[in-house]
XYZ file of N, CA, C and O in Angstrom:
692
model
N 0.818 -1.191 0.000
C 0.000 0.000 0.000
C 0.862 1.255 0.000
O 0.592 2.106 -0.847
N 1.882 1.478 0.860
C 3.111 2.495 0.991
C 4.104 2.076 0.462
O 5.175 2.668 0.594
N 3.983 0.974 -0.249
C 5.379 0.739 -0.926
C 5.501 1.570 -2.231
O 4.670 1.724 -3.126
N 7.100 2.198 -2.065
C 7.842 3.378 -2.805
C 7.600 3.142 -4.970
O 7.945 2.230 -5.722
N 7.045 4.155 -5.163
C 6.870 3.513 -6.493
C 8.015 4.745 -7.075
O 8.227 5.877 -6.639
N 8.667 3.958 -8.300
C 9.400 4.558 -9.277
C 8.994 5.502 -9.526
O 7.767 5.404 -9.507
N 9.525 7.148 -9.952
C 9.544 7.843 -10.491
C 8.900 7.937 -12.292
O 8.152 8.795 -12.761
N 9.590 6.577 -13.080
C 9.225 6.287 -14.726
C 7.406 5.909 -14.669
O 6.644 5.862 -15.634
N 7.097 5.689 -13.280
C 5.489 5.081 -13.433
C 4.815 6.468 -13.094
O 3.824 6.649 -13.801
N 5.041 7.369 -12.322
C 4.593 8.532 -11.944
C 4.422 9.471 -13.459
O 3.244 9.768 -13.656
N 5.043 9.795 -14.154
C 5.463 10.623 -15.419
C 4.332 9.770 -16.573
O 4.485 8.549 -16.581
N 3.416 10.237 -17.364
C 3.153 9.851 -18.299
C 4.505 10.006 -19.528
O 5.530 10.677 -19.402
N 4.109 9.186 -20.645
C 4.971 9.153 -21.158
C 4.207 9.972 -22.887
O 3.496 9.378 -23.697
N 4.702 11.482 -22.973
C 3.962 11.968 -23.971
C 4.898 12.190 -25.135
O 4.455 12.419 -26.261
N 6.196 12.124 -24.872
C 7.035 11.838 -25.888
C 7.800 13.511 -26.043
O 8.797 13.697 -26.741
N 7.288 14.323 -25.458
C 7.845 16.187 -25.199
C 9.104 16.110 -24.182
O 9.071 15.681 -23.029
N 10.455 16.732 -25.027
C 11.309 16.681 -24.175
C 11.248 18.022 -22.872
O 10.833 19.179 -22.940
N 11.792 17.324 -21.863
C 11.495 17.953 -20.500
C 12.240 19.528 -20.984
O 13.355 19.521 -21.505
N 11.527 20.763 -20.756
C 12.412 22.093 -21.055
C 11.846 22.667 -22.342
O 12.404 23.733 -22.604
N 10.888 22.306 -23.270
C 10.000 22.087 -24.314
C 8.674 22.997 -23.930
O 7.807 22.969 -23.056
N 8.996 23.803 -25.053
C 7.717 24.810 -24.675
C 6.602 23.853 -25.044
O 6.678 23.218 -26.096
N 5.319 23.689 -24.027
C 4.153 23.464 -24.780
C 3.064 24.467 -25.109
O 2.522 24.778 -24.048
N 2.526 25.093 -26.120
C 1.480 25.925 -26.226
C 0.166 25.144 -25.532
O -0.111 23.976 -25.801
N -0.490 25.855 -24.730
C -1.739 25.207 -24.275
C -2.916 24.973 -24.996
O -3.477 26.038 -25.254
N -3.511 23.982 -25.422
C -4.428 23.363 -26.328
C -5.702 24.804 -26.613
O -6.288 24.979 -27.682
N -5.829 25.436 -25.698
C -6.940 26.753 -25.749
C -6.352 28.396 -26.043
O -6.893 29.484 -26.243
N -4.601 27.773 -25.919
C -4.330 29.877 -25.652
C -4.637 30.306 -27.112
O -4.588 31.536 -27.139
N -4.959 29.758 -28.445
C -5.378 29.994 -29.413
C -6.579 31.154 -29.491
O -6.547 32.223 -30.100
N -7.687 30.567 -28.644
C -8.935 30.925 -28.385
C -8.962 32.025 -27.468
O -9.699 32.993 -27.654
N -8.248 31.929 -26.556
C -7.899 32.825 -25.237
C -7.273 34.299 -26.237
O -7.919 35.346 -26.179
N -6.456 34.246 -26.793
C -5.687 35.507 -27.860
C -6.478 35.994 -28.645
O -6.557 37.222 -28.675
N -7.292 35.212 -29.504
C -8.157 35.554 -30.591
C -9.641 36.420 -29.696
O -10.189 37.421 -30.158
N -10.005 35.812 -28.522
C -11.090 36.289 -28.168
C -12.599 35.374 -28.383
O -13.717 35.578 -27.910
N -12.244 34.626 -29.024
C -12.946 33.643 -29.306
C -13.375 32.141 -28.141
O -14.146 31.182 -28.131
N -12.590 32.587 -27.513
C -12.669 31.535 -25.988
C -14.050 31.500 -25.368
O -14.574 32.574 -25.077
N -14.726 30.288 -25.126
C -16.287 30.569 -24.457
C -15.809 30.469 -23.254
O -14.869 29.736 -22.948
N -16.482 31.267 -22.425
C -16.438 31.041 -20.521
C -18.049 30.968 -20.342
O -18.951 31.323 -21.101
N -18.068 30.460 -19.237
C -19.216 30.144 -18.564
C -20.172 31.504 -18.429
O -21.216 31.208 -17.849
N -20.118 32.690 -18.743
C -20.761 33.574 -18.556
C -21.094 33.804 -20.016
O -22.268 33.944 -20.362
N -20.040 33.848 -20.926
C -20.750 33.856 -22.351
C -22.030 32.808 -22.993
O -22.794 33.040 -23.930
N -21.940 31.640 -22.148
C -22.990 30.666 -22.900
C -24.541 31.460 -22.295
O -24.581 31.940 -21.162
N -25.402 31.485 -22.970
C -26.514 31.241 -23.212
C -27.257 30.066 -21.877
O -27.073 28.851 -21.794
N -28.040 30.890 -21.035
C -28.523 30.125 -20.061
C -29.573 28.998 -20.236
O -30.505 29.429 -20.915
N -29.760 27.656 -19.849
C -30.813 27.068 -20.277
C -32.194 27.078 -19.693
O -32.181 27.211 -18.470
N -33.687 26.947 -20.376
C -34.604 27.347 -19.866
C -34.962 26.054 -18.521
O -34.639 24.874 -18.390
N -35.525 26.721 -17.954
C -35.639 26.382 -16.505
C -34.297 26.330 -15.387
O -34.166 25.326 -14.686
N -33.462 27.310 -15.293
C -32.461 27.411 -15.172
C -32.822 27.780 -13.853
O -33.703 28.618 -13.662
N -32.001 27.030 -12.602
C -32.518 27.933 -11.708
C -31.470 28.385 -10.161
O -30.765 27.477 -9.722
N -31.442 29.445 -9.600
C -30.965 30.089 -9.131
C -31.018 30.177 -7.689
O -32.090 30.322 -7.101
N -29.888 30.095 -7.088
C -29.340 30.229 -5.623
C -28.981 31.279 -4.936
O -27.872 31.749 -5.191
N -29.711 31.838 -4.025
C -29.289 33.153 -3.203
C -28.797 32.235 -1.692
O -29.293 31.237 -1.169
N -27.611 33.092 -1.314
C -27.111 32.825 -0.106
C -27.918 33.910 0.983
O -27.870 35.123 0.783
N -28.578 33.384 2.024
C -28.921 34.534 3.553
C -28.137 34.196 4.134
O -27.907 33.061 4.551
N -27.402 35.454 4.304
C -26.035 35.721 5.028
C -26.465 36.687 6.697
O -27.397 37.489 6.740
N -25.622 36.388 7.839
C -26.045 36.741 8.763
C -25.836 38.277 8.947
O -24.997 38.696 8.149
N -26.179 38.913 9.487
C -26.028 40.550 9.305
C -25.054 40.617 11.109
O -24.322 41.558 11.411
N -25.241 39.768 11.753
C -24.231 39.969 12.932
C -22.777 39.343 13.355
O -22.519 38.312 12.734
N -22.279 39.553 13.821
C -21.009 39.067 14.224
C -21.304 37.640 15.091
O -20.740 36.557 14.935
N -22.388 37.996 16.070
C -22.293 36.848 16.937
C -23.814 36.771 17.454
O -24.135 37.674 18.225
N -24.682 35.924 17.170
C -25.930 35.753 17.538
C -26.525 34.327 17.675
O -25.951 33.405 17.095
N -27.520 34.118 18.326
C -28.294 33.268 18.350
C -29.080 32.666 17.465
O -30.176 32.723 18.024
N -29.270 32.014 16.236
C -30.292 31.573 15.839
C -32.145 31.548 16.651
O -32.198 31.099 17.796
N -32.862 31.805 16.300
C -34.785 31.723 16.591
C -34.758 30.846 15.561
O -34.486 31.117 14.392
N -35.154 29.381 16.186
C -35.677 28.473 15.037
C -34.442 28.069 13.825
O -33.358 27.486 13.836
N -35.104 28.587 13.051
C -33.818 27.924 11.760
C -33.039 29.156 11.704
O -31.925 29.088 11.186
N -33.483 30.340 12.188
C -32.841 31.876 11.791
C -33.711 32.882 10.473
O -33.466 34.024 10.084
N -34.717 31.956 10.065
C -35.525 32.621 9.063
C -36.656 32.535 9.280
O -37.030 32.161 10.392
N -37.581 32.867 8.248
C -39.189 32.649 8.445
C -39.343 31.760 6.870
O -39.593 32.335 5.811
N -39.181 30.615 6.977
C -39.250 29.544 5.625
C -40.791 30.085 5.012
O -40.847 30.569 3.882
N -41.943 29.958 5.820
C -43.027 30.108 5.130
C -43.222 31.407 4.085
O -43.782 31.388 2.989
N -42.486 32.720 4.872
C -42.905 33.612 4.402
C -41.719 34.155 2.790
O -41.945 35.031 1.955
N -40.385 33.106 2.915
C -39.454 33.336 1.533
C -40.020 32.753 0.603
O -39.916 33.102 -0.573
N -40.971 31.387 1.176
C -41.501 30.334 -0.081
C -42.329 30.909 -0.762
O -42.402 30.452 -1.903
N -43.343 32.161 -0.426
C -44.053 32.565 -0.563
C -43.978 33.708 -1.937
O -44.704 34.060 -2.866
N -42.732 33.985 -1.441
C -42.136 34.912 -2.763
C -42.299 34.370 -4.190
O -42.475 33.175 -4.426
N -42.257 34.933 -4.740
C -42.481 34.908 -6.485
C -41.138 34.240 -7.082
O -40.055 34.797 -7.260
N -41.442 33.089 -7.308
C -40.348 32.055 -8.079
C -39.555 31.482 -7.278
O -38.633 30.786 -7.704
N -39.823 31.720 -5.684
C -38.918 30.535 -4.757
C -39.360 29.273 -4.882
O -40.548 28.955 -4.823
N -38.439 28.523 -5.055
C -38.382 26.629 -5.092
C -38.422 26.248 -4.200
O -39.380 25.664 -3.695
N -37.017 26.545 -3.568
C -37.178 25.586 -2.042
C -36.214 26.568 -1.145
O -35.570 27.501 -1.626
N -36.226 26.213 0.178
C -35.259 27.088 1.076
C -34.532 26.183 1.888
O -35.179 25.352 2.526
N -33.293 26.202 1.974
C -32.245 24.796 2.574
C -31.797 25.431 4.024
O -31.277 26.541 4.133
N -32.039 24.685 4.947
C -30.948 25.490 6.273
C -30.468 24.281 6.575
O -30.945 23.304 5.999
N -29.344 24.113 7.620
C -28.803 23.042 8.339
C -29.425 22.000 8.224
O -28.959 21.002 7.677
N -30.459 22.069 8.674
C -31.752 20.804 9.080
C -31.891 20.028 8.009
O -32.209 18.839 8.034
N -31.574 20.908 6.721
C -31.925 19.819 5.565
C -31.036 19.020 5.133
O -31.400 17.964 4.616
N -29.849 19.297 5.231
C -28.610 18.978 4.626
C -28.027 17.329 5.016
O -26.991 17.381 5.678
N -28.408 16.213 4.784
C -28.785 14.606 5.216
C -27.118 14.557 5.454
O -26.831 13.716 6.305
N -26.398 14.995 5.108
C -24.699 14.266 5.656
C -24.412 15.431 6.466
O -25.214 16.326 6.733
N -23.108 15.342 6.865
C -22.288 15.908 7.894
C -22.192 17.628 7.332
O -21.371 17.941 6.470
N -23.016 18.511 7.871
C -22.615 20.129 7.601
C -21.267 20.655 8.018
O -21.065 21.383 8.990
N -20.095 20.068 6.914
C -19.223 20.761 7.303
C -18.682 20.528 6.382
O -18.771 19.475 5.751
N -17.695 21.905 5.995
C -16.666 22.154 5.383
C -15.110 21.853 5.977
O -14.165 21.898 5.190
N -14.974 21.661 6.869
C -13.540 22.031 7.653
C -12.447 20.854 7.031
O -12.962 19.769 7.302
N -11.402 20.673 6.449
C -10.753 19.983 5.315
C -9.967 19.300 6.812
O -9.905 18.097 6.559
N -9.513 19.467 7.859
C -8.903 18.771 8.139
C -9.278 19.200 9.799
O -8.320 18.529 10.182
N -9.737 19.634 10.838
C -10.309 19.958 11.292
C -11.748 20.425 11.598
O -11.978 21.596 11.902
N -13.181 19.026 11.468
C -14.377 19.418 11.066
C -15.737 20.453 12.178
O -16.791 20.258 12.783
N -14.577 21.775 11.797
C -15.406 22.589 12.970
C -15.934 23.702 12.042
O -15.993 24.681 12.786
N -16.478 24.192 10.440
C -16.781 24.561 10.140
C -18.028 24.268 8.748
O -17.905 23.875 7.588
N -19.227 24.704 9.615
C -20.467 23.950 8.802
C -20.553 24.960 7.754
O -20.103 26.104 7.811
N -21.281 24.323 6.641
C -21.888 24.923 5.711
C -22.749 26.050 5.852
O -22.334 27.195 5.677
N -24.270 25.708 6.248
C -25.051 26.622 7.253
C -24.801 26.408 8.400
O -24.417 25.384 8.966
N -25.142 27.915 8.945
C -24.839 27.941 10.613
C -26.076 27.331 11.305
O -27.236 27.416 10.903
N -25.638 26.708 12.402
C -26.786 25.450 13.428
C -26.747 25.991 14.417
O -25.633 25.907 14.934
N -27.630 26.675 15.112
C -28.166 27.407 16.745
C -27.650 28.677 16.919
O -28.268 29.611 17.430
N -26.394 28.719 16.451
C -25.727 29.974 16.225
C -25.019 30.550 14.679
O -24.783 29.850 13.694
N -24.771 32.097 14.842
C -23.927 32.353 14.080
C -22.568 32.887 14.921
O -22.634 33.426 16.026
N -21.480 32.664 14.272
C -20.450 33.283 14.713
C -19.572 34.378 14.041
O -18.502 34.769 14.505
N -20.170 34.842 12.854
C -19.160 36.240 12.004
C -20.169 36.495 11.185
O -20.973 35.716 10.674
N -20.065 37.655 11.098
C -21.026 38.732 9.790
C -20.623 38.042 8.334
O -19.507 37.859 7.847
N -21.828 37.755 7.865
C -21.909 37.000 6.547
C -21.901 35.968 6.835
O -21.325 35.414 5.899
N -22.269 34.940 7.837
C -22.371 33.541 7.991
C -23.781 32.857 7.098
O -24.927 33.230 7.349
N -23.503 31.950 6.177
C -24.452 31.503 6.043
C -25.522 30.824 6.670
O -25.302 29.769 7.265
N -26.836 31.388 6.592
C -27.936 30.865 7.794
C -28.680 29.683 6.540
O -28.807 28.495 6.834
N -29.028 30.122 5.440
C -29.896 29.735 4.129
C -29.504 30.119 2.699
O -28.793 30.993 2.202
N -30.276 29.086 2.230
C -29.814 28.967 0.978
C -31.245 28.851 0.637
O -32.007 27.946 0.977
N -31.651 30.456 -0.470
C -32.982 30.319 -1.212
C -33.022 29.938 -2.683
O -32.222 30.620 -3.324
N -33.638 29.143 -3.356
C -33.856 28.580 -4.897
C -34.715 28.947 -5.576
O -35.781 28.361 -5.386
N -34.711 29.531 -6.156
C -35.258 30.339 -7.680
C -35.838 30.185 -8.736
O -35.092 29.701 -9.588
N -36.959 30.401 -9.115
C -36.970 30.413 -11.267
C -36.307 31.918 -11.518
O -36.044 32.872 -10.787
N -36.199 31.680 -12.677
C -35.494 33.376 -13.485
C -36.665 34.590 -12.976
O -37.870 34.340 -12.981
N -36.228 35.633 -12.637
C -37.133 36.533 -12.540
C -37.799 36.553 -11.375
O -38.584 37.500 -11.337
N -37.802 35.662 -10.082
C -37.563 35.950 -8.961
C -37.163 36.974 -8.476
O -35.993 37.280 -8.710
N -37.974 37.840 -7.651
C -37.384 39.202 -6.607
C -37.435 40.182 -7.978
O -36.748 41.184 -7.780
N -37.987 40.173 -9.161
C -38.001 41.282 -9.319
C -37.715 42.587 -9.060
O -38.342 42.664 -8.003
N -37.170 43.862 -9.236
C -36.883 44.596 -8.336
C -36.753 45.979 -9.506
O -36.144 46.060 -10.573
N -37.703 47.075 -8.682
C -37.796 48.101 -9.929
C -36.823 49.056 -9.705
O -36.546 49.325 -8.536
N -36.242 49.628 -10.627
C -35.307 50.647 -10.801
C -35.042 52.088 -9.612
O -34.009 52.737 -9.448
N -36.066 52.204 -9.089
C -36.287 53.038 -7.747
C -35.628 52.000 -6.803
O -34.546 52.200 -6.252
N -36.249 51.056 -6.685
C -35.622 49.939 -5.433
C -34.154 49.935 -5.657
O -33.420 50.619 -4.944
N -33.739 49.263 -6.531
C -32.098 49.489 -6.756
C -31.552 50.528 -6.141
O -30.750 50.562 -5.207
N -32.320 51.803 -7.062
C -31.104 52.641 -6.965
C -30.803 53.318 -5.125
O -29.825 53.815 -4.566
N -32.194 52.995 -4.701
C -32.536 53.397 -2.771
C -31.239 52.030 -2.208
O -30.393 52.239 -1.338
N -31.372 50.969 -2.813
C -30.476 50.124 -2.102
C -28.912 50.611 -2.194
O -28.070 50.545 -1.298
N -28.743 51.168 -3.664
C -27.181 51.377 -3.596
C -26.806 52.807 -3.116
O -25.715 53.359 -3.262
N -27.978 53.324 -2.485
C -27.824 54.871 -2.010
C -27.399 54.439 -0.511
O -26.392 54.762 0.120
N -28.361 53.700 -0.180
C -28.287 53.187 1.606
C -27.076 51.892 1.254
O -27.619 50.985 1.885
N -26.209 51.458 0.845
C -25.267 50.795 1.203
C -24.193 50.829 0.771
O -23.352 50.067 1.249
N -23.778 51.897 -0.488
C -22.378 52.363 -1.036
C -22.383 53.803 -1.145
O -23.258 54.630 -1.401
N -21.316 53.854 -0.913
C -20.578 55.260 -1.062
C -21.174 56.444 -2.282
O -21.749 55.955 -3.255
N -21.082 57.426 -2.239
C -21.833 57.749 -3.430
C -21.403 58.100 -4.768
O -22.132 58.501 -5.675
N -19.919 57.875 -4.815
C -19.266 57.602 -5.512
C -19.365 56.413 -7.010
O -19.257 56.313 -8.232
N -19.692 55.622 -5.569
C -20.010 54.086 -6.505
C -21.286 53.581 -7.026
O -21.501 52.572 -7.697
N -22.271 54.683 -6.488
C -23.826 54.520 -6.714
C -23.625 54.357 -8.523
O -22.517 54.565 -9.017
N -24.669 54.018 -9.281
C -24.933 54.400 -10.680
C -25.919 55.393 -10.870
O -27.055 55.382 -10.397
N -25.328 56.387 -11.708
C -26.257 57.387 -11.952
C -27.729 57.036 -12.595
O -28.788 57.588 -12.298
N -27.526 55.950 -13.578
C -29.271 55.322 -13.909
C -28.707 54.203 -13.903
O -27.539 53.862 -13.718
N -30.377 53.223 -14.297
C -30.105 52.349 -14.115
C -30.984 51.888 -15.272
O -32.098 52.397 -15.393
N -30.381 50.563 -16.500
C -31.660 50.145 -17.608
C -31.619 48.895 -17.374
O -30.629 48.311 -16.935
N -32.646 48.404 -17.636
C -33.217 46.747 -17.283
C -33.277 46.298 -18.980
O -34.237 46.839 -19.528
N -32.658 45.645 -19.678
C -32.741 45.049 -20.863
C -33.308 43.303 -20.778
O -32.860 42.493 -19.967
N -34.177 43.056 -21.622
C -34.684 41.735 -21.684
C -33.369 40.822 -22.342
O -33.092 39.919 -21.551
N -32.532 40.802 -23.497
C -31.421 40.498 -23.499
C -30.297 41.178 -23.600
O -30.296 42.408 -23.652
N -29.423 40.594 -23.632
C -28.300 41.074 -23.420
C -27.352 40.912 -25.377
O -27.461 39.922 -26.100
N -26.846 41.709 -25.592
C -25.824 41.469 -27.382
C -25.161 39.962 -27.138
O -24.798 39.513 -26.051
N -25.108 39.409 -28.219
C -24.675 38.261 -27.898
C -23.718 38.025 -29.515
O -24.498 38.143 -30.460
N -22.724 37.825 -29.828
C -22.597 37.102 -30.762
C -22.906 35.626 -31.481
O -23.300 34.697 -30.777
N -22.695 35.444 -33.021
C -23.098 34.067 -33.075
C -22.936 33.114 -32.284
O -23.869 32.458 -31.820
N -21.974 32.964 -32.087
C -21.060 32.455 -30.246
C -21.944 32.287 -29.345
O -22.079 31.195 -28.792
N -22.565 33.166 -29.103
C -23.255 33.381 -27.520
C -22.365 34.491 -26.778
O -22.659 34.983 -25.688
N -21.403 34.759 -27.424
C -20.234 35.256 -26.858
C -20.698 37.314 -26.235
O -20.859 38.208 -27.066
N -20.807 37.553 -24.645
C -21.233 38.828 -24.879
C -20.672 39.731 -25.362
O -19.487 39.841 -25.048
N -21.226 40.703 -26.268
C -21.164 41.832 -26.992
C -20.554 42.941 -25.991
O -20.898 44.017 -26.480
N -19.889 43.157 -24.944
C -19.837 44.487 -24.673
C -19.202 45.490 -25.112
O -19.193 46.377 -24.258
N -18.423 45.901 -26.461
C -18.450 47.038 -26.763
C -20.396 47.874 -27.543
O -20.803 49.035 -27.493
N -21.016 46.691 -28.104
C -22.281 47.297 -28.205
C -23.028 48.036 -26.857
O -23.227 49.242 -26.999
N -23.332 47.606 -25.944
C -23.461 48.275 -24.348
C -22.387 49.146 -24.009
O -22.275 49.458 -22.823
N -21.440 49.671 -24.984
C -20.813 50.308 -24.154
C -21.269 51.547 -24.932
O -21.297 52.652 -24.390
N -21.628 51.351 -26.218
C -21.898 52.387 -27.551
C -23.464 52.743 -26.962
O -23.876 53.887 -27.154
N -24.340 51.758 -26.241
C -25.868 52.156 -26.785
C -26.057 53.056 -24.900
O -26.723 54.036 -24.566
N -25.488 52.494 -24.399
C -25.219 53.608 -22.955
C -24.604 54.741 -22.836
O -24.821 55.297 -21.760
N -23.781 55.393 -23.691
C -22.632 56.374 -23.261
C -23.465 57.339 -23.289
O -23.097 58.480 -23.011
């Protein structure tokens, strides 16, 4: 089981001498611009979406699960809502030391702890252009606020799928 294996079995054998530039099978695509990433593809229908509830305190108690489940389900395009309780194996992340859960259980212990995890159809939480812009007034600097704000049904896409943003940069200025 621990017995020492050769070095010649470790190494595939691809036939490239060691010190040998290899070009990477994609930097082609990566240079040209032509590279798909996960944000360029085209989303599929029924696609659906995960919000994290993050704790707003440093150090608190959980009430119950820490939420009101009935009243998120209730929202427009929520699926399902996950806390501790649901999660059937061991809630934890901790790689070698297992003292850090996924969601937080009776307590939280640091600002931004995850309490829940809410699930989505597209278009969930809706949210009108007044709402935004009151949220980024009351929580950023005003610097960083956006002066407007446009809601587009799609987004430029090339044949690709690939996004367009110098067009958004032309139809905004």
């Amino acid at each position: 089981m621990n017995a020492p294996i050769s070095l010649h079995n470790l190494l595939p054998v691809s036939g490239i001498q060691q010190g040998t530039d290899v070009i990477h099978e994609s930097a082609h695509l990566h240079v040209t611009g032509s590279a798909t990433f996960t944000d360029d593809m085209p989303e599929l229908a029924g696609t659906l979406y995960a919000a994290l509830i993050l704790s707003p305190v440093a150090h608190g108690e959980l009430i119950g699960d820490g939420i009101d489940r009935e009243a998120i389900l209730k929202e427009h395009g929520v699926v399902a809502v996950y806390t501790a309780k649901d999660i059937p194996g061991e809630n934890n992340c901790g790689p070698i030391v297992h003292d850090d859960p996924f969601l937080a259980v009776g307590k939280v212990e640091f600002i931004g702890q995850v309490v829940a995890v809410v699930v989505a159809r597209e278009g969930a939480g809706a949210v009108s252009d007044e709402a935004l812009m009151r949220q980024c007034r009351d929580h950023l600097a005003g610097y960083k606020c956006p002066r407007q704000v446009h809601f587009v049904d799609e987004l430029p896409r090339n044949a690709m799928g690939k996004l367009q943003k110098n067009l958004l940069v032309e139809r905004y200025r």
